[in-house]
Amino acid sequence: MSVPAITRQPAQLHYAIAQCSLGSVLIARAERGVCAVLLGDDPESVTSELEKRFPHAALLRRDQELAQYLSQVVGLIEAPGRPLGLLLDLRGSTFQQRVWQALQEIPVGTTSTYAEVASRIGAPKAVRAVARACATNPLALVVPCHRVIGKSGSLTGYRWGLERKRMLLDRESQR
């Protein structure tokens, strides 16, 4: 899937990468806060996605500087439901912002359908647009799009892979 570039580009991003049980996790921080949490098979794939998402930003790798942020995100993967103290810089359209806010309100260990999310934001006919907003979510785990499933109960798509989605939901249900 093609990753859309963010329209309001920060001039500079600091990012860090760590390995975890889901593969590589990248966190990127702009001046206003964390603007990306990406998952992938290896450091190259997450770095490439960051470059595509922020093509005009100067990307500076700062593993030590962002170690605390990375630790919080990896902690969320390994022990879902932990509170995060991250200042976010979530960039997207007004509609995307509404969807992403609704996703953050889905409790750990539960799921919601795309139709339920659409209804929750007052746009019951915008199921496909909700799915698209989930697919373009720049903050894996922090904005828990993995908690959204198909009407039939199937996992449907997940931009970071269905196996990762399954693992995340399994961990959350055991919490």
mmCIF file of C-alpha atoms in Angstrom:
data_model
loop_
_atom_site.group_PDB
_atom_site.id
_atom_site.type_symbol
_atom_site.label_atom_id
_atom_site.label_comp_id
_atom_site.label_asym_id
_atom_site.label_seq_id
_atom_site.Cartn_x
_atom_site.Cartn_y
_atom_site.Cartn_z
ATOM 1 C CA MET A 1 0.000 0.000 0.000
ATOM 2 C CA SER A 2 1.223 3.476 -0.824
ATOM 3 C CA VAL A 3 1.813 5.705 2.175
ATOM 4 C CA PRO A 4 0.555 9.262 1.663
ATOM 5 C CA ALA A 5 2.959 12.070 2.390
ATOM 6 C CA ILE A 6 1.872 14.348 5.203
ATOM 7 C CA THR A 7 0.873 17.746 3.859
ATOM 8 C CA ARG A 8 2.139 19.939 6.723
ATOM 9 C CA GLN A 9 5.728 18.801 6.819
ATOM 10 C CA PRO A 10 7.952 19.441 9.827
ATOM 11 C CA ALA A 11 11.351 20.814 8.879
ATOM 12 C CA GLN A 12 13.195 18.265 10.987
ATOM 13 C CA LEU A 13 12.396 14.908 12.580
ATOM 14 C CA HIS A 14 14.367 12.970 15.132
ATOM 15 C CA TYR A 15 13.769 9.247 15.005
ATOM 16 C CA ALA A 16 14.870 6.062 16.676
ATOM 17 C CA ILE A 17 14.460 2.365 15.932
ATOM 18 C CA ALA A 18 14.327 -0.661 18.204
ATOM 19 C CA GLN A 19 13.619 -4.346 17.826
ATOM 20 C CA CYS A 20 10.699 -5.930 19.635
ATOM 21 C CA SER A 21 8.538 -9.025 19.399
ATOM 22 C CA LEU A 22 6.687 -7.495 16.421
ATOM 23 C CA GLY A 23 9.858 -6.731 14.436
ATOM 24 C CA SER A 24 11.221 -3.229 14.066
ATOM 25 C CA VAL A 25 9.504 -0.257 15.657
ATOM 26 C CA LEU A 26 10.345 3.320 14.705
ATOM 27 C CA ILE A 27 9.307 6.406 16.603
ATOM 28 C CA ALA A 28 9.671 9.890 15.120
ATOM 29 C CA ARG A 29 9.379 13.171 16.946
ATOM 30 C CA ALA A 30 8.825 16.617 15.487
ATOM 31 C CA GLU A 31 9.118 19.826 17.480
ATOM 32 C CA ARG A 32 5.488 19.543 18.676
ATOM 33 C CA GLY A 33 5.590 15.860 19.644
ATOM 34 C CA VAL A 34 5.604 12.276 18.410
ATOM 35 C CA CYS A 35 4.325 12.217 14.827
ATOM 36 C CA ALA A 36 4.989 8.619 13.776
ATOM 37 C CA VAL A 37 5.164 5.147 15.280
ATOM 38 C CA LEU A 38 5.802 2.631 12.512
ATOM 39 C CA LEU A 39 6.144 -1.146 12.508
ATOM 40 C CA GLY A 40 8.036 -3.283 10.010
ATOM 41 C CA ASP A 41 10.142 -6.322 9.386
ATOM 42 C CA ASP A 42 13.470 -4.510 9.585
ATOM 43 C CA PRO A 43 14.995 -1.068 10.211
ATOM 44 C CA GLU A 44 15.253 -0.350 6.484
ATOM 45 C CA SER A 45 11.524 -0.834 5.868
ATOM 46 C CA VAL A 46 10.433 1.489 8.681
ATOM 47 C CA THR A 47 13.007 4.102 7.705
ATOM 48 C CA SER A 48 11.807 3.945 4.101
ATOM 49 C CA GLU A 49 8.200 4.425 5.216
ATOM 50 C CA LEU A 50 9.225 7.449 7.306
ATOM 51 C CA GLU A 51 11.039 8.944 4.300
ATOM 52 C CA LYS A 52 7.930 8.486 2.118
ATOM 53 C CA ARG A 53 5.626 9.923 4.764
ATOM 54 C CA PHE A 54 7.820 12.982 5.401
ATOM 55 C CA PRO A 55 9.696 13.536 2.109
ATOM 56 C CA HIS A 56 10.687 17.142 2.854
ATOM 57 C CA ALA A 57 11.832 16.745 6.447
ATOM 58 C CA ALA A 58 15.436 16.376 7.511
ATOM 59 C CA LEU A 59 15.560 12.980 9.228
ATOM 60 C CA LEU A 60 18.054 12.627 12.058
ATOM 61 C CA ARG A 61 18.511 9.305 13.815
ATOM 62 C CA ARG A 62 18.711 9.853 17.574
ATOM 63 C CA ASP A 63 18.415 6.483 19.325
ATOM 64 C CA GLN A 64 19.748 7.664 22.689
ATOM 65 C CA GLU A 65 17.777 10.902 22.694
ATOM 66 C CA LEU A 66 14.518 9.031 22.057
ATOM 67 C CA ALA A 67 15.265 5.933 24.139
ATOM 68 C CA GLN A 68 12.612 6.805 26.730
ATOM 69 C CA TYR A 69 9.949 7.213 24.032
ATOM 70 C CA LEU A 70 10.952 3.930 22.405
ATOM 71 C CA SER A 71 10.838 2.197 25.758
ATOM 72 C CA GLN A 72 7.267 3.391 26.325
ATOM 73 C CA VAL A 73 6.103 2.190 22.904
ATOM 74 C CA VAL A 74 7.829 -1.186 23.206
ATOM 75 C CA GLY A 75 6.322 -1.454 26.681
ATOM 76 C CA LEU A 76 2.889 -0.896 25.163
ATOM 77 C CA ILE A 77 3.529 -3.760 22.732
ATOM 78 C CA GLU A 78 4.701 -6.140 25.417
ATOM 79 C CA ALA A 79 2.193 -5.089 28.097
ATOM 80 C CA PRO A 80 -0.895 -3.485 26.477
ATOM 81 C CA GLY A 81 -2.848 -0.931 28.427
ATOM 82 C CA ARG A 82 0.072 0.862 29.999
ATOM 83 C CA PRO A 83 -0.509 4.601 30.055
ATOM 84 C CA LEU A 84 1.630 6.584 27.652
ATOM 85 C CA GLY A 85 2.976 9.980 28.533
ATOM 86 C CA LEU A 86 3.761 10.986 24.970
ATOM 87 C CA LEU A 87 3.007 14.420 23.585
ATOM 88 C CA LEU A 88 1.536 13.728 20.132
ATOM 89 C CA ASP A 89 1.761 15.678 16.891
ATOM 90 C CA LEU A 90 -0.955 13.868 14.947
ATOM 91 C CA ARG A 91 -1.252 15.351 11.448
ATOM 92 C CA GLY A 92 -4.252 14.640 9.275
ATOM 93 C CA SER A 93 -7.526 15.971 7.949
ATOM 94 C CA THR A 94 -10.365 16.913 10.277
ATOM 95 C CA PHE A 95 -12.113 13.648 9.392
ATOM 96 C CA GLN A 96 -8.983 11.582 10.061
ATOM 97 C CA GLN A 97 -8.533 13.352 13.393
ATOM 98 C CA ARG A 98 -12.092 12.426 14.394
ATOM 99 C CA VAL A 99 -11.514 8.780 13.443
ATOM 100 C CA TRP A 100 -8.163 8.618 15.221
ATOM 101 C CA GLN A 101 -9.695 10.138 18.372
ATOM 102 C CA ALA A 102 -12.499 7.539 18.282
ATOM 103 C CA LEU A 103 -9.924 4.754 17.916
ATOM 104 C CA GLN A 104 -8.119 5.957 21.032
ATOM 105 C CA GLU A 105 -11.393 5.554 22.942
ATOM 106 C CA ILE A 106 -11.726 1.821 22.151
ATOM 107 C CA PRO A 107 -10.810 0.068 25.409
ATOM 108 C CA VAL A 108 -7.849 -2.305 25.559
ATOM 109 C CA GLY A 109 -8.997 -5.879 25.016
ATOM 110 C CA THR A 110 -12.043 -4.944 22.947
ATOM 111 C CA THR A 111 -12.677 -4.390 19.262
ATOM 112 C CA SER A 112 -15.020 -2.272 17.200
ATOM 113 C CA THR A 113 -16.142 -2.510 13.589
ATOM 114 C CA TYR A 114 -15.551 0.134 10.938
ATOM 115 C CA ALA A 115 -19.319 0.768 10.922
ATOM 116 C CA GLU A 116 -19.355 1.265 14.690
ATOM 117 C CA VAL A 117 -16.515 3.768 14.463
ATOM 118 C CA ALA A 118 -18.315 5.591 11.636
ATOM 119 C CA SER A 119 -21.471 5.810 13.755
ATOM 120 C CA ARG A 120 -19.492 6.923 16.804
ATOM 121 C CA ILE A 121 -18.105 9.930 14.916
ATOM 122 C CA GLY A 122 -21.524 10.843 13.513
ATOM 123 C CA ALA A 123 -20.862 9.672 9.952
ATOM 124 C CA PRO A 124 -22.616 6.285 9.723
ATOM 125 C CA LYS A 125 -22.318 6.096 5.928
ATOM 126 C CA ALA A 126 -18.583 6.796 5.925
ATOM 127 C CA VAL A 127 -17.463 3.230 6.631
ATOM 128 C CA ARG A 128 -14.975 3.169 3.744
ATOM 129 C CA ALA A 129 -13.567 6.548 4.731
ATOM 130 C CA VAL A 130 -13.086 5.242 8.283
ATOM 131 C CA ALA A 131 -11.212 2.241 6.865
ATOM 132 C CA ARG A 132 -9.005 4.602 4.843
ATOM 133 C CA ALA A 133 -8.294 6.727 7.929
ATOM 134 C CA CYS A 134 -7.262 3.551 9.760
ATOM 135 C CA ALA A 135 -4.988 2.596 6.864
ATOM 136 C CA THR A 136 -3.237 5.983 6.946
ATOM 137 C CA ASN A 137 -2.832 6.121 10.723
ATOM 138 C CA PRO A 138 0.755 7.263 11.396
ATOM 139 C CA LEU A 139 0.843 6.177 15.044
ATOM 140 C CA ALA A 140 0.692 2.393 15.290
ATOM 141 C CA LEU A 141 -0.396 1.220 18.745
ATOM 142 C CA VAL A 142 -0.809 4.761 20.079
ATOM 143 C CA VAL A 143 -3.830 5.185 17.816
ATOM 144 C CA PRO A 144 -5.012 1.566 18.045
ATOM 145 C CA CYS A 145 -6.358 0.914 14.552
ATOM 146 C CA HIS A 146 -5.590 -2.767 15.195
ATOM 147 C CA ARG A 147 -8.739 -2.841 17.349
ATOM 148 C CA VAL A 148 -10.983 -2.281 14.323
ATOM 149 C CA ILE A 149 -12.330 -5.401 12.640
ATOM 150 C CA GLY A 150 -14.714 -6.263 9.834
ATOM 151 C CA LYS A 151 -18.482 -6.528 10.316
ATOM 152 C CA SER A 152 -18.214 -10.324 10.154
ATOM 153 C CA GLY A 153 -15.662 -10.352 12.968
ATOM 154 C CA SER A 154 -12.761 -11.015 10.596
ATOM 155 C CA LEU A 155 -9.495 -9.195 11.144
ATOM 156 C CA THR A 156 -9.574 -7.577 7.680
ATOM 157 C CA GLY A 157 -6.569 -5.494 6.681
ATOM 158 C CA TYR A 158 -3.877 -3.980 8.819
ATOM 159 C CA ARG A 159 -1.196 -1.885 7.205
ATOM 160 C CA TRP A 160 1.495 -3.483 9.355
ATOM 161 C CA GLY A 161 0.347 -7.037 8.609
ATOM 162 C CA LEU A 162 -2.451 -9.276 9.800
ATOM 163 C CA GLU A 163 -0.078 -11.407 11.874
ATOM 164 C CA ARG A 164 0.942 -8.338 13.888
ATOM 165 C CA LYS A 165 -2.728 -7.393 14.294
ATOM 166 C CA ARG A 166 -3.546 -10.886 15.536
ATOM 167 C CA MET A 167 -0.638 -10.817 17.996
ATOM 168 C CA LEU A 168 -1.652 -7.405 19.358
ATOM 169 C CA LEU A 169 -5.285 -8.416 19.829
ATOM 170 C CA ASP A 170 -4.271 -11.702 21.470
ATOM 171 C CA ARG A 171 -2.017 -9.881 23.936
ATOM 172 C CA GLU A 172 -4.722 -7.361 24.751
ATOM 173 C CA SER A 173 -7.345 -10.060 25.313
ATOM 174 C CA GLN A 174 -5.036 -11.830 27.806
ATOM 175 C CA ARG A 175 -4.561 -8.676 29.814
#
